[in-house]
XYZ file of C-alpha atoms in Angstrom:
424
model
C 89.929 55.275 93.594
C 86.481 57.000 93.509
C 83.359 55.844 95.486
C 81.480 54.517 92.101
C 84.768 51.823 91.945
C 87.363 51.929 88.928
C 87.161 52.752 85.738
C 87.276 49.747 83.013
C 90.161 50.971 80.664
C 88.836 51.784 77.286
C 89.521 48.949 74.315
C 89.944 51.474 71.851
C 92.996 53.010 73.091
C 95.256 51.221 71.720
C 98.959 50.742 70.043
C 99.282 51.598 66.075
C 99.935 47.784 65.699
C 96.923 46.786 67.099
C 94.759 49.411 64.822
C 96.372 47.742 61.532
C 95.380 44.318 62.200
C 91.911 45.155 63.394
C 91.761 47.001 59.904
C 92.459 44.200 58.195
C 89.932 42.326 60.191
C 87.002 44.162 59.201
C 88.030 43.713 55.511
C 88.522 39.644 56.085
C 85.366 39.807 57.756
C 83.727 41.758 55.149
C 84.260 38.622 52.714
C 81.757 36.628 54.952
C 78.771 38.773 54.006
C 80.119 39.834 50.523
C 78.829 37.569 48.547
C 74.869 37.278 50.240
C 73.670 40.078 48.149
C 74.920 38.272 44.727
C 73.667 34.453 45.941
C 70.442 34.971 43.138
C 72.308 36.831 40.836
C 75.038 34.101 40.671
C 72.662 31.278 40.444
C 70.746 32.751 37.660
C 73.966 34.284 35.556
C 75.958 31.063 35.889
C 72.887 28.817 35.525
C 73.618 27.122 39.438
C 71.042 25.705 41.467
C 70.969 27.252 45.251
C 73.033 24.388 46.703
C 75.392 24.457 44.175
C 76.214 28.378 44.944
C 75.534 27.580 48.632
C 79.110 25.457 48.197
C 80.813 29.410 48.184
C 80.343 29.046 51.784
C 81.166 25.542 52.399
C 84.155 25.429 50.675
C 85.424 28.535 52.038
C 84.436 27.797 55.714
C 85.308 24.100 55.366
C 88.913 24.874 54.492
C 89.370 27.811 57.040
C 88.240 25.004 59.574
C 90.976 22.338 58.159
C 93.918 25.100 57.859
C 93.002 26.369 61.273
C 94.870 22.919 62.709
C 97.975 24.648 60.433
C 97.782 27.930 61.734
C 99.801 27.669 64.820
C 102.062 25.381 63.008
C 103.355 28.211 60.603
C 103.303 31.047 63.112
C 105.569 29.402 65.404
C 108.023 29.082 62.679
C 107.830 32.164 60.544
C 106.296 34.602 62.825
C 102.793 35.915 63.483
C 103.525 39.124 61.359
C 104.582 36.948 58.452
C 101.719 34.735 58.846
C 99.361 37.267 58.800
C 101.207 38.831 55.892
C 100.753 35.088 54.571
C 97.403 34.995 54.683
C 96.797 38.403 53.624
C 98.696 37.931 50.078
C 96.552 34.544 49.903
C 92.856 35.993 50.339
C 94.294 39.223 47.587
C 95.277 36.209 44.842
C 92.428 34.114 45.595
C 89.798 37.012 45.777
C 91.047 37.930 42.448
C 90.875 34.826 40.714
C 87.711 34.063 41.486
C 86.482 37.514 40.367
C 87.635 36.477 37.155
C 86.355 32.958 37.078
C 84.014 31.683 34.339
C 82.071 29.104 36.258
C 80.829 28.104 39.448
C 82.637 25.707 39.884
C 85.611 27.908 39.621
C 84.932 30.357 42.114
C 83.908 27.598 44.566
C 87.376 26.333 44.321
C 89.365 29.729 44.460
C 86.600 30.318 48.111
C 88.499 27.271 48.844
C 91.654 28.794 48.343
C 90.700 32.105 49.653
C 89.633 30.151 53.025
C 93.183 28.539 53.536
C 94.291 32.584 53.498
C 91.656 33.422 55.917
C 92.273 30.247 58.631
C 96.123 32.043 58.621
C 94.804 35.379 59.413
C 91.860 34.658 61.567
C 93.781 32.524 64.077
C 96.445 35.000 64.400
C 94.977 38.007 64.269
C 92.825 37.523 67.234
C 96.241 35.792 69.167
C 98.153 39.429 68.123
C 95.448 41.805 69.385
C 95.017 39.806 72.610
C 98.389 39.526 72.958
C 98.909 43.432 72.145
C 96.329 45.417 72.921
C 96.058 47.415 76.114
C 92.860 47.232 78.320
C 92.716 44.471 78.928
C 91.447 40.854 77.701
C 87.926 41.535 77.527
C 88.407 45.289 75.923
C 90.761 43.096 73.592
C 87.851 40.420 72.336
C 85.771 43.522 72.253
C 87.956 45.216 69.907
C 88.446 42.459 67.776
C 84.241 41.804 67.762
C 83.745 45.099 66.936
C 85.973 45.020 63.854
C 84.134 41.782 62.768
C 80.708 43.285 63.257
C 81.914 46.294 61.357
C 83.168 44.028 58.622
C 79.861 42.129 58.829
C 78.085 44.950 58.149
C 80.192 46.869 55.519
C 80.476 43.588 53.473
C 76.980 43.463 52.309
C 76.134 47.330 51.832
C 79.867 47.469 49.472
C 78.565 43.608 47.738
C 74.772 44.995 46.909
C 76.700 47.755 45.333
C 79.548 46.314 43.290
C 77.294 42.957 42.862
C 74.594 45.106 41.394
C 77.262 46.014 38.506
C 78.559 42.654 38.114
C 79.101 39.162 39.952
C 82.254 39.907 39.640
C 82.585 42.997 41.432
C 82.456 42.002 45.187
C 85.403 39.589 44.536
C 88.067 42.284 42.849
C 86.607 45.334 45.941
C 87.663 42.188 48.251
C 91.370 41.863 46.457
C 92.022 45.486 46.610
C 90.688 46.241 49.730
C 92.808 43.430 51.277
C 95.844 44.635 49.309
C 95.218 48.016 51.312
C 94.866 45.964 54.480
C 98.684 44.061 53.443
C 100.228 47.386 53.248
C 99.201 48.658 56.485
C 99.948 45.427 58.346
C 103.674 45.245 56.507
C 103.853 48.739 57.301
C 102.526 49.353 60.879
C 102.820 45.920 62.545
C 105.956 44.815 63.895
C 107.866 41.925 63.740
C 106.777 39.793 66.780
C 109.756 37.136 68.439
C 109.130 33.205 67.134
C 107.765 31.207 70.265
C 110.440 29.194 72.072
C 108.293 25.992 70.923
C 107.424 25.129 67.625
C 103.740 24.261 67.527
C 102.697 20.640 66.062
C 99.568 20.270 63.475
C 98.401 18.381 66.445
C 98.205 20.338 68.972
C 94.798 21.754 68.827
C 93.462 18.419 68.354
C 94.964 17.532 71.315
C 93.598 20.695 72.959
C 89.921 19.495 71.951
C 90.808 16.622 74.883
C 89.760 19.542 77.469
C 86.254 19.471 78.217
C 85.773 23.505 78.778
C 87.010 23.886 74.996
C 85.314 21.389 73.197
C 82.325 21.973 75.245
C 82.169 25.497 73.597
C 83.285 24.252 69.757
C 80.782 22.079 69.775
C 78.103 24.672 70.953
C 79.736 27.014 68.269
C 79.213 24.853 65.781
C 75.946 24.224 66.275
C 75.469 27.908 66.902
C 77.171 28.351 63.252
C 74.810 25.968 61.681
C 71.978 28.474 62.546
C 73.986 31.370 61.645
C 75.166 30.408 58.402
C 71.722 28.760 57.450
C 69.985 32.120 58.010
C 73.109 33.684 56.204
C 73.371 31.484 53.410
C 70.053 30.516 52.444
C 67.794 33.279 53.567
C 68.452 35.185 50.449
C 66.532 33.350 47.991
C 63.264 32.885 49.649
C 63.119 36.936 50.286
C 63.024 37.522 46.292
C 64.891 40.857 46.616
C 67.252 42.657 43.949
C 70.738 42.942 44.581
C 70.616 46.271 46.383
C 67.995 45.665 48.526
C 69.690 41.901 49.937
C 72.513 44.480 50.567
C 70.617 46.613 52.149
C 69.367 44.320 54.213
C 72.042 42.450 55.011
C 73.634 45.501 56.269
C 70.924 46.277 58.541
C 71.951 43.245 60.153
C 75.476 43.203 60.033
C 75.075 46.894 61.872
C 72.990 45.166 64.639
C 75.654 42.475 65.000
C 78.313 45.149 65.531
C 76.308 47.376 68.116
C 75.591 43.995 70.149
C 78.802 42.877 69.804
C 80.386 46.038 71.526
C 77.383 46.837 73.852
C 74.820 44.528 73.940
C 77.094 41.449 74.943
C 79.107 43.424 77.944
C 75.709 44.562 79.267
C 73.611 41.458 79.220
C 77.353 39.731 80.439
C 77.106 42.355 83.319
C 73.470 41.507 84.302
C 73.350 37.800 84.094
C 76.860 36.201 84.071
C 78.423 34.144 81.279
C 76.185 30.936 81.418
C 72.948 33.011 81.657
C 73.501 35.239 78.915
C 74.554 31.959 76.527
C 71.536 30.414 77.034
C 68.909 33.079 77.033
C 70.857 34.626 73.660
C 70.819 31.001 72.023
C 66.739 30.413 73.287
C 65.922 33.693 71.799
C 68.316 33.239 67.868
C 66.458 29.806 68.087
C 62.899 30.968 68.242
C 63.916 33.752 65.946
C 65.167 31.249 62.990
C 62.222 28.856 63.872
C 60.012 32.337 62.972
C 62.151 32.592 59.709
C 60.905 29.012 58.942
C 57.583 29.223 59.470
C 57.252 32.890 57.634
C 59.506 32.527 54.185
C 56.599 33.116 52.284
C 55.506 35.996 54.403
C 58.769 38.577 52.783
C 58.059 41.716 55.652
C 58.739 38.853 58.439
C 60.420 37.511 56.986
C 63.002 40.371 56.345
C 62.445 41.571 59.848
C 63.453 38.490 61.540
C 66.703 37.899 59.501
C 68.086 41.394 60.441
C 66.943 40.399 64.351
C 69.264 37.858 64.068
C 72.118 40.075 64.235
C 71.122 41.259 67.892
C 71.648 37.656 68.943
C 75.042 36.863 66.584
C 76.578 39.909 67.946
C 75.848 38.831 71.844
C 76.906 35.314 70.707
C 80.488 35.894 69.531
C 81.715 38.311 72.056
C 80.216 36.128 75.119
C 81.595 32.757 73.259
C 85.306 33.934 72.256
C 85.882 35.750 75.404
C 84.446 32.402 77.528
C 86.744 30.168 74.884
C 89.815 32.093 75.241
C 89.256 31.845 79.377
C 88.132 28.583 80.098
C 91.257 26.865 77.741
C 94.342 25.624 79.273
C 96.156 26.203 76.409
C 97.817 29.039 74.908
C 95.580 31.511 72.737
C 96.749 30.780 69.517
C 96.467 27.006 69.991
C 92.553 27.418 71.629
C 91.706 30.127 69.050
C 92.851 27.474 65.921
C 91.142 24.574 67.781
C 88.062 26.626 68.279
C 88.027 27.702 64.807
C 88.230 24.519 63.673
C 85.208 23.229 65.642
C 82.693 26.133 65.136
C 83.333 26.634 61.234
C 82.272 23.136 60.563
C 79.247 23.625 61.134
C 79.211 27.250 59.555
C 80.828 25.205 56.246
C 78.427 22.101 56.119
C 75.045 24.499 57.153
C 74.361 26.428 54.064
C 75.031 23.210 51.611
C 72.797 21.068 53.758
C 70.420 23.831 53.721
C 70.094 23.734 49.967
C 69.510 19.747 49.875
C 66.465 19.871 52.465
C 65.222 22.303 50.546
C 65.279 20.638 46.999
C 64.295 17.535 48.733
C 61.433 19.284 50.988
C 60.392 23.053 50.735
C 62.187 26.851 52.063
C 60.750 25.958 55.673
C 63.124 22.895 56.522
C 66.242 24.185 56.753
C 65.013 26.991 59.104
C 63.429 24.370 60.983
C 66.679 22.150 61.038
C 68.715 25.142 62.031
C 66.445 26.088 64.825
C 66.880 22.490 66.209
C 70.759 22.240 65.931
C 70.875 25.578 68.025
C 68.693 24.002 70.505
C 71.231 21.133 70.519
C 73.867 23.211 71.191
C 71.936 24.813 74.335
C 72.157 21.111 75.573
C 75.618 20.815 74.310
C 76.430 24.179 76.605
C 74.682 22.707 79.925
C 76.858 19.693 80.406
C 79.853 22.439 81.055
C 77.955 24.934 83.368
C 80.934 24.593 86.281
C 83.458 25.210 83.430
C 81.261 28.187 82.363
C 81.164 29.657 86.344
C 84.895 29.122 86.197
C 86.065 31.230 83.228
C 83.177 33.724 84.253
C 85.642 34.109 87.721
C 88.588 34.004 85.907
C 87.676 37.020 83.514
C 86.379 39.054 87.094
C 89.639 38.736 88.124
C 91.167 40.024 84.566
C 89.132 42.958 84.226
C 89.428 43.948 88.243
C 93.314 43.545 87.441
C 93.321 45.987 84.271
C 90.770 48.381 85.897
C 93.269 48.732 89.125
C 96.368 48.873 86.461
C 94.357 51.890 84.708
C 93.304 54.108 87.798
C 96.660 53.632 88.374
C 98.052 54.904 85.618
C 95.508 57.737 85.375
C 97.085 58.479 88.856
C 100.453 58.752 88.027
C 99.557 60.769 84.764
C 97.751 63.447 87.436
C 100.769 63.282 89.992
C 102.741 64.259 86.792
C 100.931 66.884 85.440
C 100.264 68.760 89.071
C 104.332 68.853 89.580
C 104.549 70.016 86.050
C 102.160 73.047 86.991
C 103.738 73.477 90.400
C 107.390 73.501 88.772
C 106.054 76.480 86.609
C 104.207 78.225 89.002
């Protein structure tokens, strides 16, 4: 071992397997930020008020939160390679359908539909790469970040583009891009053993009864309401075409994936779990409260919404990897019970969003999102020790992988110099 300590092993070496499903991450993930560049366009081409096209993220979110109780359920009886394939062939269908919808209220209900598809994947995607990747724990949450942030950021560049053709288009690149994504992870993935228990609906409910875990859902959720309030509604008050939203929603979704992969480990590295959590929520706080007090001020306005991603990109890669440590559980049972917390609040944000602001102005929902994440710095103080603890635990994870790699590397160089002595 050199002087300067070992070596963290890299996340991005890592089996075929592994590569497939993070692909078809970053094309689920896409579908998040697909539709933000179309939100105007739908609402004035289908004649829909704000809130009622603010219910593509509600229903899709609220029903990814509901069918992430059902996620372990069906991969402990069919498989996780079948459930992702599941999930996959759902999100294609419903994608599909509502790119040919004639309503709003149509494609609202095929989100829903296309949620139920992404709960299925979500929950076991992230379960598979932790559970196969090499690296590591952490390099595995970082690999699975990164793909979202990559996703994030492709969703609303290839959206502004097809949306700027037609509505439609973002919904039929999502079916055929996921299609791609099926016949990589049929191809590439392999078929993983059925757990020796069969999981219950009600299991991560009865997960939520640890304190460390529903400490952090309910700090994610209010984290989410700011996220998807800044997500979903921020679009109208900016009065952009459909290429520009895109344009600037990719901005964003770039800085989410850069923080995600570099920004979090760093600031992680400097100030410890808790730290980071709370001086990364303070700072997306003040930033939405700046978004509410500047929607009629469109350079600020733009500027601060693309900031946001700095602080959603620390956010998820702190929160999952301090989730997935501090449970008791298994990872597939913490990573549905999780889900179902935190997208809650993404689900209800962007609807309740679109009421304040019919019932007030543009500036109240900003304001009400700023105050939620605030709440959910409270919400995140009451589990400090459980915080210190998982921040130990993962020390002790990456210390273990680093050893296992300069091992390795070891072995690989005690290899190679008999090689060269043998044909010497």
């Amino acid at each position: 071992m050199s002087a300067s300590g070992p070596k963290p092993a890299s996340p991005f070496r890592q089996p075929k397997a592994v590569w497939a499903v993070a692909f078809a991450c970053v094309i689920s993930f896409m579908g998040i930020g697909l539709v933000d560049p179309i939100l105007p366009a739908l609402s004035t081409s289908l004649k829909a008020t704000p809130s009622q096209v603010s219910l593509l993220f509600t229903s899709y979110l609220v029903v990814t939160a509901v069918a992430m109780l059902f996620s372990g359920f069906v991969s402990s009886r069919i498989g996780a390679k079948r459930t992702l394939v599941a999930g996959l062939v759902i999100i294609v269908v419903f994608s599909a359908l509502a790119g040919a919808s004639g309503g709003i209220n149509g494609i609202v209900g095929f989100r829903a539909g296309w949620g139920l598809g992404n709960a299925l994947f979500i929950a076991t995607s992230l379960a598979v790469i932790v559970g196969s990747a090499s690296g590591g724990f952490a390099g595995a949450i970082i690999l699975y970040e990164t793909a979202l942030g990559i996703g994030i950021a492709i969703g609303p560049l290839l959206g502004g583009e097809l949306g700027a053709i037609s509505w439609r288009g973002p919904f039929f690149g999502v079916a055929v891009l996921m299609a791609i994504a099926l016949v990589a992870t049929i191809v590439l993935v392999q078929p993983t053993p059925k757990p020796a228990r069969k999981a219950s609906v009600l299991d991560p409910l009865k997960a939520l009864r640890h304190r460390g875990l529903l400490t952090m859902g309910l700090m994610a959720l209010c984290y989410n309401w700011g996220f998807f309030t800044v997500l979903g509604y921020a679009p109208y008050p900016m009065e952009l075409d459909t290429h520009q939203l895109g344009y600037v929603f990719t901005g964003w979704g770039l800085l989410v994936a850069f923080f995600s992969v570099f920004g979090a480990p760093w600031l992680q590295a400097k100030l410890g779990v808790a730290k980071a959590l709370y001086l990364n929520l303070t700072l997306f706080a003040a930033d939405v409260l700046v978004i509410g007090l500047n929607t009629e001020h469109r350079t600020t306005l733009i500027v601060a919404v693309i900031v946001t991603g700095c602080f959603i990109g620390i956010n998820n890669t702190v929160t999952t990897q301090a989730v997935m440590t501090v449970s008791p559980v298994d990872r597939p049972t913490a990573s549905a019970a999780y889900g179902f917390v935190r997208f809650i609040g993404g689900g209800l944000a962007p609807y309740f969003a679109g009421k304040l602001a019919d019932h007030w102005n543009l500036h109240v929902p900003f304001y009400v999102g700023a105050g939620v994440v605030v709440l959910g710095i409270v919400i995140l103080s009451t589990g400090h020790r459980l915080l210190a603890e998982a921040e130990r635990a993962q020390a002790a994870d990456a210390a273990h992988h680093s050893a296992s790699a300069d091992k390795e590397d070891e072995l690989v160089r005690q290899a190679e110099a008999e090689d060269l002595g043998s044909a010497t």
